[in-house]
mmCIF file of C-alpha atoms in Angstrom:
data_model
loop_
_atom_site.group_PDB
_atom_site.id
_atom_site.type_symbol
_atom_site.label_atom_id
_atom_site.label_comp_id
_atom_site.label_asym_id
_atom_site.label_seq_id
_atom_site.Cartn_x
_atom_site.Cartn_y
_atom_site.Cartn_z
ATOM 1 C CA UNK A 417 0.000 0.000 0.000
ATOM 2 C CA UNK A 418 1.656 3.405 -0.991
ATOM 3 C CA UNK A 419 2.396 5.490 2.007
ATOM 4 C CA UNK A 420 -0.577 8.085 2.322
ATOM 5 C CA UNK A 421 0.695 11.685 0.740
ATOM 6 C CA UNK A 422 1.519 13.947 3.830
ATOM 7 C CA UNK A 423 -0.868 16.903 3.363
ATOM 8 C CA UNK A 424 0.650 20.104 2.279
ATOM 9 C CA UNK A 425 0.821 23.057 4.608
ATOM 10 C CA UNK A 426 1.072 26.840 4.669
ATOM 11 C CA UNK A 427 5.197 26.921 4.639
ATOM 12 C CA UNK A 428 4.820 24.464 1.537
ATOM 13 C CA UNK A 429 2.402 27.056 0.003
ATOM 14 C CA UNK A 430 4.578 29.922 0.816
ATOM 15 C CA UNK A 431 8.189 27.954 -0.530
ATOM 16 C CA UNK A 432 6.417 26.624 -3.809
ATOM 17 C CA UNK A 433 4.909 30.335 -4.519
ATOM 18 C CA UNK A 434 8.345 32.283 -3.394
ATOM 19 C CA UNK A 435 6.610 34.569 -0.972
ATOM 20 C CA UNK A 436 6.516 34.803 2.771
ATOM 21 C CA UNK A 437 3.798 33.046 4.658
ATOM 22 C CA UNK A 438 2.375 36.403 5.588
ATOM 23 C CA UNK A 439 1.442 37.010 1.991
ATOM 24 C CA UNK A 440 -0.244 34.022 2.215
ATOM 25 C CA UNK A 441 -2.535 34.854 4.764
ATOM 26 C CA UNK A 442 -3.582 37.145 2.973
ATOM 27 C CA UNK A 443 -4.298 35.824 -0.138
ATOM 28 C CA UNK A 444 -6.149 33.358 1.773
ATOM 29 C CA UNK A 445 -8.406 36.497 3.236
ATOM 30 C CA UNK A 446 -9.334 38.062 -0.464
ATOM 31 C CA UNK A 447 -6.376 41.109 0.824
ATOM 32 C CA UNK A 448 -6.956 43.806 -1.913
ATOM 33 C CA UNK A 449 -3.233 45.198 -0.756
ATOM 34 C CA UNK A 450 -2.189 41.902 -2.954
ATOM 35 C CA UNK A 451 -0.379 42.270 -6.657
ATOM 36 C CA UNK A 452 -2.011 40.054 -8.620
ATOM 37 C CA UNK A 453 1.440 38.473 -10.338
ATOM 38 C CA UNK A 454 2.002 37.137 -6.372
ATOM 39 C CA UNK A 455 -1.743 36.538 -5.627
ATOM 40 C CA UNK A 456 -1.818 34.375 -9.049
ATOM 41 C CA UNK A 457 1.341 32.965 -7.873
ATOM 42 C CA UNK A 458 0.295 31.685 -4.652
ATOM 43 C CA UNK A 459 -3.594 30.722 -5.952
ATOM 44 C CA UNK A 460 -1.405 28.197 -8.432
ATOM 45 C CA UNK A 461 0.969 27.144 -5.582
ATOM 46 C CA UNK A 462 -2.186 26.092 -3.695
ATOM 47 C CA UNK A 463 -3.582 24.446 -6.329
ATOM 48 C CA UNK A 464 -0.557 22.617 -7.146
ATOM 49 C CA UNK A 465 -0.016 21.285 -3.426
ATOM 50 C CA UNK A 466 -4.148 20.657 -3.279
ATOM 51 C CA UNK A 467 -2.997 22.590 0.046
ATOM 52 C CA UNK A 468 -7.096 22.916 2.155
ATOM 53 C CA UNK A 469 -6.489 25.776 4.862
ATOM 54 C CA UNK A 470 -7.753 24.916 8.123
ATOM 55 C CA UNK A 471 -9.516 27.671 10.369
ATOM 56 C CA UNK A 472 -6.748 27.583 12.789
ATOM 57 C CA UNK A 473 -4.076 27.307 9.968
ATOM 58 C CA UNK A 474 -5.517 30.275 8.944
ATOM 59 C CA UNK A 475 -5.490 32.238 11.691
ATOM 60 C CA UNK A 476 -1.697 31.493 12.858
ATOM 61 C CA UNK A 477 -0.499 31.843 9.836
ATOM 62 C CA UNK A 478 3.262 32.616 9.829
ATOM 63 C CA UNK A 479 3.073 31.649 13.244
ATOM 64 C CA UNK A 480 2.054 35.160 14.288
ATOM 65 C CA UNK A 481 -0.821 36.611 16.360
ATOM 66 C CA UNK A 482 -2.767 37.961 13.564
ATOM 67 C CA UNK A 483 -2.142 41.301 15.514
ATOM 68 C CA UNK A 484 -0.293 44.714 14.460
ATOM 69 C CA UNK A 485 0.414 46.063 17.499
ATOM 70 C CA UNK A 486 0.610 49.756 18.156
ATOM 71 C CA UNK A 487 2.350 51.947 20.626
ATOM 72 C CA UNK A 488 1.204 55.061 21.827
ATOM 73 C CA UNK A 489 1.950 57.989 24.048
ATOM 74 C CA UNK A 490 -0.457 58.440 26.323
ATOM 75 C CA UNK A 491 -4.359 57.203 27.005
ATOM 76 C CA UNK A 492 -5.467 60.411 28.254
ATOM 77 C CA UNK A 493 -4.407 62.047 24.790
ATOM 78 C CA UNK A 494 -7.535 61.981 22.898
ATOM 79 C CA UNK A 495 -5.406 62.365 19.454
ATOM 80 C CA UNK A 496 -5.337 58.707 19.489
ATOM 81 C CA UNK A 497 -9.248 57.829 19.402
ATOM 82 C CA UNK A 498 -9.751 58.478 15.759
ATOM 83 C CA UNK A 499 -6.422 57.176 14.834
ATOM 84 C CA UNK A 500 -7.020 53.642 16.432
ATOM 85 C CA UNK A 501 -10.665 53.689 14.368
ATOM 86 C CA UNK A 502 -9.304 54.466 11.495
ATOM 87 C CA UNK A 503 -6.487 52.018 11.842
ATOM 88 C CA UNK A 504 -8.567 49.057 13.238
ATOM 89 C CA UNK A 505 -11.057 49.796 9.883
ATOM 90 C CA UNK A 506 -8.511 49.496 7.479
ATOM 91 C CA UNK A 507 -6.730 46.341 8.735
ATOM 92 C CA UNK A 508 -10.463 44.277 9.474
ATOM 93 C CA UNK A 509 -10.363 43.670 5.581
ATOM 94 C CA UNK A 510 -7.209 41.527 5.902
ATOM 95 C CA UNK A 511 -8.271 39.514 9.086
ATOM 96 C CA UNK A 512 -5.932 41.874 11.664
ATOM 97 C CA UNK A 513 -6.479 42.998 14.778
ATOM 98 C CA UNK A 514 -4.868 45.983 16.955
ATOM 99 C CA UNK A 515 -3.383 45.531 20.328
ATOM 100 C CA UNK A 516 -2.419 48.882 22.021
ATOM 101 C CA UNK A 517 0.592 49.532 24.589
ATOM 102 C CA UNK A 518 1.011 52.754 26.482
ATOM 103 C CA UNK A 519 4.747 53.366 26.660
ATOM 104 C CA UNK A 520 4.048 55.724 30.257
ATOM 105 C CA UNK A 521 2.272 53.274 31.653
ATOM 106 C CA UNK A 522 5.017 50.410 30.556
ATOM 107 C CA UNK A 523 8.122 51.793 31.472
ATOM 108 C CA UNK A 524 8.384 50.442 34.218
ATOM 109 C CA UNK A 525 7.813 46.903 33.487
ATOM 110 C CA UNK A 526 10.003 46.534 30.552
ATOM 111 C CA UNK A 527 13.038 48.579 29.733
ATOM 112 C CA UNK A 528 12.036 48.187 25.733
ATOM 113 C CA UNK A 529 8.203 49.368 25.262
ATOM 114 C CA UNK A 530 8.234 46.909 21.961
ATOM 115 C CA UNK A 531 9.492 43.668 23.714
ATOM 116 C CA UNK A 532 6.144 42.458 24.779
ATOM 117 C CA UNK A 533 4.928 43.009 21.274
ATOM 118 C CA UNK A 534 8.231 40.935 19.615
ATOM 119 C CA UNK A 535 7.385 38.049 21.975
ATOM 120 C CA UNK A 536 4.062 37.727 20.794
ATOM 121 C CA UNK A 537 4.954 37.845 17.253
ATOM 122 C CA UNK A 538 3.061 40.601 16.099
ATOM 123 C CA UNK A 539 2.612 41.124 11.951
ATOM 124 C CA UNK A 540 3.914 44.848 12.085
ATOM 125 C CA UNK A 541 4.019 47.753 14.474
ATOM 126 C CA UNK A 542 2.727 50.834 14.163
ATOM 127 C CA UNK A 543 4.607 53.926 16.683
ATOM 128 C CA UNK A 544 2.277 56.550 17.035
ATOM 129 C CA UNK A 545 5.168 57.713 19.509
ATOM 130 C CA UNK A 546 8.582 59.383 19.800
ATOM 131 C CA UNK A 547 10.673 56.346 18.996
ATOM 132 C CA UNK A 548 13.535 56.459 21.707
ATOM 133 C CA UNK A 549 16.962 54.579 22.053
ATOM 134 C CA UNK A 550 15.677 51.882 24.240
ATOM 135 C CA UNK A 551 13.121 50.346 20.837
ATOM 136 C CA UNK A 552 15.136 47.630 19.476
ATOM 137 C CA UNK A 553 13.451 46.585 16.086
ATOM 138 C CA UNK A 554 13.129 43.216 14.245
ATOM 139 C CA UNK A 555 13.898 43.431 11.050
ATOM 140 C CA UNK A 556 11.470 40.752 10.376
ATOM 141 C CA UNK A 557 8.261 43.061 11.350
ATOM 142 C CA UNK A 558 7.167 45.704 9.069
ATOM 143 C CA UNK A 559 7.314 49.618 11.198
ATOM 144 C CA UNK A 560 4.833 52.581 10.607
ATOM 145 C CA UNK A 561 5.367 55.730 11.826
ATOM 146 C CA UNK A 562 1.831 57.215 12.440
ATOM 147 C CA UNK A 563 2.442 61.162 13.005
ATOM 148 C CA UNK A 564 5.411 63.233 12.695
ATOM 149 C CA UNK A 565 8.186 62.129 15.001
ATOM 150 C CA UNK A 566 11.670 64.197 15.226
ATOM 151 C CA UNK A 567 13.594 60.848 15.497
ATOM 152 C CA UNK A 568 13.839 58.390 12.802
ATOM 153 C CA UNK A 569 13.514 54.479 12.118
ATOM 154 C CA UNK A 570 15.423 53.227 9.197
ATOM 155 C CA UNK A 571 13.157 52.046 6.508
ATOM 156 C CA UNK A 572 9.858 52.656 8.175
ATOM 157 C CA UNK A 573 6.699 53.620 6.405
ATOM 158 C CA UNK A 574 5.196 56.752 7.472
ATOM 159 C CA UNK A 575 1.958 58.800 7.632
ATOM 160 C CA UNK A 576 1.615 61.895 9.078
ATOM 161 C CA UNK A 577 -0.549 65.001 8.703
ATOM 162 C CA UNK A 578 0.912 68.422 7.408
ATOM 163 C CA UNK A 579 1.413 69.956 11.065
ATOM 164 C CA UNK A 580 3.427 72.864 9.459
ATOM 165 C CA UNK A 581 0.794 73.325 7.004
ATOM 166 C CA UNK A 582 -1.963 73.159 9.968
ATOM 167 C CA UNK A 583 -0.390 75.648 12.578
ATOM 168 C CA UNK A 584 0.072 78.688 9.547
ATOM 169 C CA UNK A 585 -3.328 78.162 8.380
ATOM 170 C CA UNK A 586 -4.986 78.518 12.467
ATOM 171 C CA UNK A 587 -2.243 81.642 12.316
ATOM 172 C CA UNK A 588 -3.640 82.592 9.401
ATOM 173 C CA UNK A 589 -7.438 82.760 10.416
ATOM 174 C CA UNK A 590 -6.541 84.877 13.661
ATOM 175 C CA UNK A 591 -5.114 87.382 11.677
ATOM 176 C CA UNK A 592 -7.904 87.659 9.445
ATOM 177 C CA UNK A 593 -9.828 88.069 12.590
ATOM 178 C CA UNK A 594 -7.510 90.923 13.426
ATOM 179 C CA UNK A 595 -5.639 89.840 16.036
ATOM 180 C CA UNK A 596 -1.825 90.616 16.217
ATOM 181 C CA UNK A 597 -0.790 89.305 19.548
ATOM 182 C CA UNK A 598 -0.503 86.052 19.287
ATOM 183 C CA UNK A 599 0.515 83.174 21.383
ATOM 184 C CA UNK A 600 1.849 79.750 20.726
ATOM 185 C CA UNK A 601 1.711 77.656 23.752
ATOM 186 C CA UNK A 602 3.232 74.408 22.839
ATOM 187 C CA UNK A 603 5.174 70.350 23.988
ATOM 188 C CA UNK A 604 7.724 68.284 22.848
ATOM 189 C CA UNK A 605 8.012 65.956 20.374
ATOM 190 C CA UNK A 606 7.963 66.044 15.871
ATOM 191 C CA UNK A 607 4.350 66.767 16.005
ATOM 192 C CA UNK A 608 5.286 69.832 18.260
ATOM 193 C CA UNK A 609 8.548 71.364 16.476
ATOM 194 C CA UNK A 610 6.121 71.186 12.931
ATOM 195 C CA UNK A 611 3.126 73.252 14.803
ATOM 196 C CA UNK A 612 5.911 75.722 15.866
ATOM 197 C CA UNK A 613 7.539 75.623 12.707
ATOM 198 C CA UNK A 614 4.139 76.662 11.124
ATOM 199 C CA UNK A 615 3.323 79.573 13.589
ATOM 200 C CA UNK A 616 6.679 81.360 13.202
ATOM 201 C CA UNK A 617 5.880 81.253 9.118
ATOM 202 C CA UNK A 618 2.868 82.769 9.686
ATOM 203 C CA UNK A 619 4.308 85.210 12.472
ATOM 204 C CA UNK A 620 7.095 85.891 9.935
ATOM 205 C CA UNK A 621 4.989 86.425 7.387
ATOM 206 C CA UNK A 622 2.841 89.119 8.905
ATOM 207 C CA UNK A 623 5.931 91.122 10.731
ATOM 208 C CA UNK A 624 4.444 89.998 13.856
ATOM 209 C CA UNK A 625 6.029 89.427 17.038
ATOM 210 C CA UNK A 626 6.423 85.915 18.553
ATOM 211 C CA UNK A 627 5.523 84.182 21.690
ATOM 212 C CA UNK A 628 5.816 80.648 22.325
ATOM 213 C CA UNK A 629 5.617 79.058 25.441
ATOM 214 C CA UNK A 630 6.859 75.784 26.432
ATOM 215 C CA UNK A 631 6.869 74.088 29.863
ATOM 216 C CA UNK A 632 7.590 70.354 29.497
ATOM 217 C CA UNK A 633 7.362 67.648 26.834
ATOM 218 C CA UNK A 634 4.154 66.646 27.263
ATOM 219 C CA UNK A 635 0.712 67.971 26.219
ATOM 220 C CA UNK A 636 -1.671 67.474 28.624
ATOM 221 C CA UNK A 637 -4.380 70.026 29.691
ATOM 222 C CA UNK A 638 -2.331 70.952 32.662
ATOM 223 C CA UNK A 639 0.248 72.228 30.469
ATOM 224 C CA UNK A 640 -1.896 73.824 28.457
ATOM 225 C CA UNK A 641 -3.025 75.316 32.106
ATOM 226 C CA UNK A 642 0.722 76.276 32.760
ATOM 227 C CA UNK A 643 1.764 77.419 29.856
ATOM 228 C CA UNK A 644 -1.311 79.911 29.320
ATOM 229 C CA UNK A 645 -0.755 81.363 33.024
ATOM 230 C CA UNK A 646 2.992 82.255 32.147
ATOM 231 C CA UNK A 647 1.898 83.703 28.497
ATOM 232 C CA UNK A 648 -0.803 86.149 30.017
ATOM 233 C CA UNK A 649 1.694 86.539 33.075
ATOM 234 C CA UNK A 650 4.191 87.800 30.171
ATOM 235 C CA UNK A 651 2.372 89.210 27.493
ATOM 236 C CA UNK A 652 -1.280 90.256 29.010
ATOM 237 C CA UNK A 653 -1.839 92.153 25.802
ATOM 238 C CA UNK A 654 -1.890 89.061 23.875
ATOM 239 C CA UNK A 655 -5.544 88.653 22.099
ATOM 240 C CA UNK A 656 -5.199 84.827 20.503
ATOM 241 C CA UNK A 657 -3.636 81.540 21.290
ATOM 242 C CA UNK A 658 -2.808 78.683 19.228
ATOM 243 C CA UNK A 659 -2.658 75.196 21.539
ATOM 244 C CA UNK A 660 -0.424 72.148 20.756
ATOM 245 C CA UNK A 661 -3.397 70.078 20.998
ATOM 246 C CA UNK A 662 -7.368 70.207 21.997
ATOM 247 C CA UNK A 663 -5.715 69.071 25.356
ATOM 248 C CA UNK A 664 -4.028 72.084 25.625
ATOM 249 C CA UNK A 665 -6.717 74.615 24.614
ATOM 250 C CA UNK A 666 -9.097 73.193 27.438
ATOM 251 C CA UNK A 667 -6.045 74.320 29.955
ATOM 252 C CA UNK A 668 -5.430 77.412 28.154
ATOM 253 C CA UNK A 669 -9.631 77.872 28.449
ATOM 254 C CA UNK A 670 -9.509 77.276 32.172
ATOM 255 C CA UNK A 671 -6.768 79.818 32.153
ATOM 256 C CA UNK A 672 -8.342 82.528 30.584
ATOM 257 C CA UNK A 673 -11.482 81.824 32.679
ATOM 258 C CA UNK A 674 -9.202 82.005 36.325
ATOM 259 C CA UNK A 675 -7.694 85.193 34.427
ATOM 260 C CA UNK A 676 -11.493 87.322 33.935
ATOM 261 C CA UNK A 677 -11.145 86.948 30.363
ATOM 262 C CA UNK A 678 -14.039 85.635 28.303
ATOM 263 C CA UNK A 679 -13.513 83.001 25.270
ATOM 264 C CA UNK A 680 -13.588 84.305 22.260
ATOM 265 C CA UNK A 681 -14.666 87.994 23.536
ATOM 266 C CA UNK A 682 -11.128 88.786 25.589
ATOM 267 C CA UNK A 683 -9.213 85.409 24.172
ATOM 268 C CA UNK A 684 -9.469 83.594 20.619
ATOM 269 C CA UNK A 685 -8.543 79.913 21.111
ATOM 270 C CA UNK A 686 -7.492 77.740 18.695
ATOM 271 C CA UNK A 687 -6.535 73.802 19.635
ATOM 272 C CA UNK A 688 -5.507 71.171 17.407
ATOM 273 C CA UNK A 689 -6.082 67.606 16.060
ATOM 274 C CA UNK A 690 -9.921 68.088 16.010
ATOM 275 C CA UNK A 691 -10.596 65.494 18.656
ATOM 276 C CA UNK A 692 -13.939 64.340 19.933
ATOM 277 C CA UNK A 693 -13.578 66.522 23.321
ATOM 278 C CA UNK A 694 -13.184 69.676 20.525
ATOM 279 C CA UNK A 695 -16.745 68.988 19.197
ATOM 280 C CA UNK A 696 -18.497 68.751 22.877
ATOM 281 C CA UNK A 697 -21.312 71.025 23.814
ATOM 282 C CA UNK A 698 -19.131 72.783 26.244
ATOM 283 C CA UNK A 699 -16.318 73.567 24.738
ATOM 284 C CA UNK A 700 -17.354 74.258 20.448
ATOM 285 C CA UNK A 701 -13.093 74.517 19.957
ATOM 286 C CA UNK A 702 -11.899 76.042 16.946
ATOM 287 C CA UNK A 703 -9.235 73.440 15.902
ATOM 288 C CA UNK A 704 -7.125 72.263 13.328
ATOM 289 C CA UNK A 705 -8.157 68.594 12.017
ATOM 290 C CA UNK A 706 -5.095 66.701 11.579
ATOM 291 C CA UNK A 707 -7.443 63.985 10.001
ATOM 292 C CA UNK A 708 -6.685 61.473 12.388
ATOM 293 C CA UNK A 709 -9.053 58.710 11.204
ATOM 294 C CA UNK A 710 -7.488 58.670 7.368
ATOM 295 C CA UNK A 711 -4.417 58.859 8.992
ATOM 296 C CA UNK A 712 -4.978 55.896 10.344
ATOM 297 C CA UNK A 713 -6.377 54.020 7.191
ATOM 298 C CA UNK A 714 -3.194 55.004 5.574
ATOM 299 C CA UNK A 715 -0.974 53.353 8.376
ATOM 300 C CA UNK A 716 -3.666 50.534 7.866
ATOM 301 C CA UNK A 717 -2.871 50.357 4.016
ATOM 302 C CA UNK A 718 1.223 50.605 4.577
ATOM 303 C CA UNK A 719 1.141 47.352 6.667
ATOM 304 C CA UNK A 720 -0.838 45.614 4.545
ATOM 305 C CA UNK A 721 1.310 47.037 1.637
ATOM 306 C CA UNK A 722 4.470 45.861 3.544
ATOM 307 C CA UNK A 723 3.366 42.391 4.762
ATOM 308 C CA UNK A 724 2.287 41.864 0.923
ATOM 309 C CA UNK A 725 5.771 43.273 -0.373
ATOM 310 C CA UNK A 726 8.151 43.463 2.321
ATOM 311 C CA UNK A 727 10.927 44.476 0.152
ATOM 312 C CA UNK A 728 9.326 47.565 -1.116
ATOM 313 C CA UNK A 729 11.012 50.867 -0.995
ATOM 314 C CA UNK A 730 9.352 53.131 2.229
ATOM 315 C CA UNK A 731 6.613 55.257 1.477
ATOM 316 C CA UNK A 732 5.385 58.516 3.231
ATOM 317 C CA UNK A 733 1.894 59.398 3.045
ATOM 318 C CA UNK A 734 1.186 63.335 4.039
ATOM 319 C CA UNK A 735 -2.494 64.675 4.308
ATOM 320 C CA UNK A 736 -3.708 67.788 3.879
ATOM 321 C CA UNK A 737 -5.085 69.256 7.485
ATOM 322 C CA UNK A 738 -8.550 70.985 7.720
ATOM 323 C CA UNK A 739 -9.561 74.511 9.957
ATOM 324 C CA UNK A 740 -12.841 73.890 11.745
ATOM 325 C CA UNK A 741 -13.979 76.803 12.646
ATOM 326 C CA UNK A 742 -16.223 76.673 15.801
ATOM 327 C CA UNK A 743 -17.051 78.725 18.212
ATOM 328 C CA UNK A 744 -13.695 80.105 20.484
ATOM 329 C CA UNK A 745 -12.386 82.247 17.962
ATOM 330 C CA UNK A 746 -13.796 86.039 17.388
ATOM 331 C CA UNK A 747 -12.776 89.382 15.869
ATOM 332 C CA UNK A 748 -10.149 90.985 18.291
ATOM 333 C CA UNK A 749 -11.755 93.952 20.347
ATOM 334 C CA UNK A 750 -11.379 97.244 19.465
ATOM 335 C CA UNK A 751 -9.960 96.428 15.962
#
């Protein structure tokens, strides 16, 4: 009796076709990121091998998690809720989940922020972060840069919004309202230098007089708080303010409230990265919209772009922000 024909398996698919076994996940899940000379490729390879995907064989294929994972700053920073939709929508087509990491909240657990990700064999990562010296990348896993970053990683992918573009535009606006003493209160980080990059243009521009305060890396409302204190402290004549973030506006609004001044009558306040706490009842913030969601179907379409091709040149992807004009930002008094 002839021995029974051992039955082929994803590796076999993935060696006959001359792709990785990635790619072959996804040509297994209908992946549109696919060219069709390696989708034909691997749909003969199958058919050669009469190779019958199980569920599970599907799932783990590669031996991965079937998981990009993604690092982030921060969970309080709302800039990330419309950047995980948009990310999570893009890769659902393909079969992939997200798994999200904090790097505050890990530091002090692991000395590397990705090493929990690596040992679970993640498909690609995605930094929506600063990377920093302690990231040791596999050059085995696809890495997207998701936002401007002033450090970076070799051969990454990267999407990012036009944050120079953004901040001379929200410059631009409170000019036209009149206003001529304007403030920049501002972090740390790429997004950061870009946004102040963009409001000394405008400043420039106009023969205007700059002021940019800066009181620690981060972003948060409370150093939007901070920062607005020491700007009126400074400069009480100042009629506008441009925030780092909508974080930083709804400091600089308590601010200005704690100071007698009324939003936009005393104060036009601008914030940025449209986030859903910018569209609330309360606070109707003027922002700029960094478009955070197609930001993150773009990262979305780079991973499955790099797991399909992995020896593709790096792209960048850079979108065009938006002005939403709301309701903190008025004609300066007395103009």
């Amino acid at each position: 009796m002839a021995a029974e024909r051992r039955r082929a398996t994803i590796y076999d698919v993935a060696q006959a076709a001359g792709v990785s076994k990635s790619l072959v996940s996804l040509v297994l899940r209908d992946s549109p990121s696919v060219s069709a000379p390696r989708r034909a490729a691997v749909l003969a390879a199958i058919k050669e091998l009469d190779y019958r995907p199980s569920q599970a064989a599907t799932a783990l294929a590669g031996g991965t998690s079937q998981t990009v994972g993604v690092v982030i700053d921060d969970y309080t920073n709302t800039w990330f809720v419309e950047l995980l939709r948009g990310l999570q929508e893009g890769l659902a087509s393909a079969g992939l989940r997200i798994a999200v990491s904090d790097r505050s909240l890990n530091t002090h657990i692991e000395s590397d922020p990705l090493d929990g990700f690596l040992s679970t064999r993640v498909e690609a990562l995605v930094l929506a972060t600063e990377p920093t010296e302690a990231m040791r990348f596999s050059s085995q896993i696809p890495v997207i840069i998701a936002g401007n970053r002033a450090t970076e990683v070799p051969g990454a992918d990267i999407t990012s919004s036009d944050d120079r573009l953004g901040a001379r535009r929200a410059i631009e606006h409170l000019i036209s309202l009149g206003h001529t003493q304007i403030g920049h209160i501002a972090g740390g980080g790429g997004a950061s230098m870009q946004r102040i990059a963009g409001y000394q243009d405008a400043m420039k521009a106009a023969g205007l007089t700059e002021r940019i305060v800066t009181v620690s890396e981060l972003t948060t409302e409370d150093i939007g708080y901070q920062c607005t204190r020491q700007l009126l402290d400074e400069a009480p004549e100042t009629t506008a303010i441009l925030a780092g973030n909508d974080s930083m506006a709804m400091g600089a609004m308590g601010a200005a409230q704690e100071a007698g001044l009324l939003v936009p009558k005393d104060l036009s306040i601008i914030g940025y990265d449209n986030s859903p706490l910018s569209d609330t009842h309360l606070l109707q913030l003027t922002t700029v919209d960094s478009r955070n969601h197609a930001l993150g179907l773009h990262a979305a379409e780079q991973v499955l772009s790099r797991l399909a091709d992995p020896e593709r040149t790096a792209q960048r992807v850079l979108l065009e922000p938006l002005l939403i004009e709301r309701s903190t930002c008025a004609p300066v008094r007395n103009a």
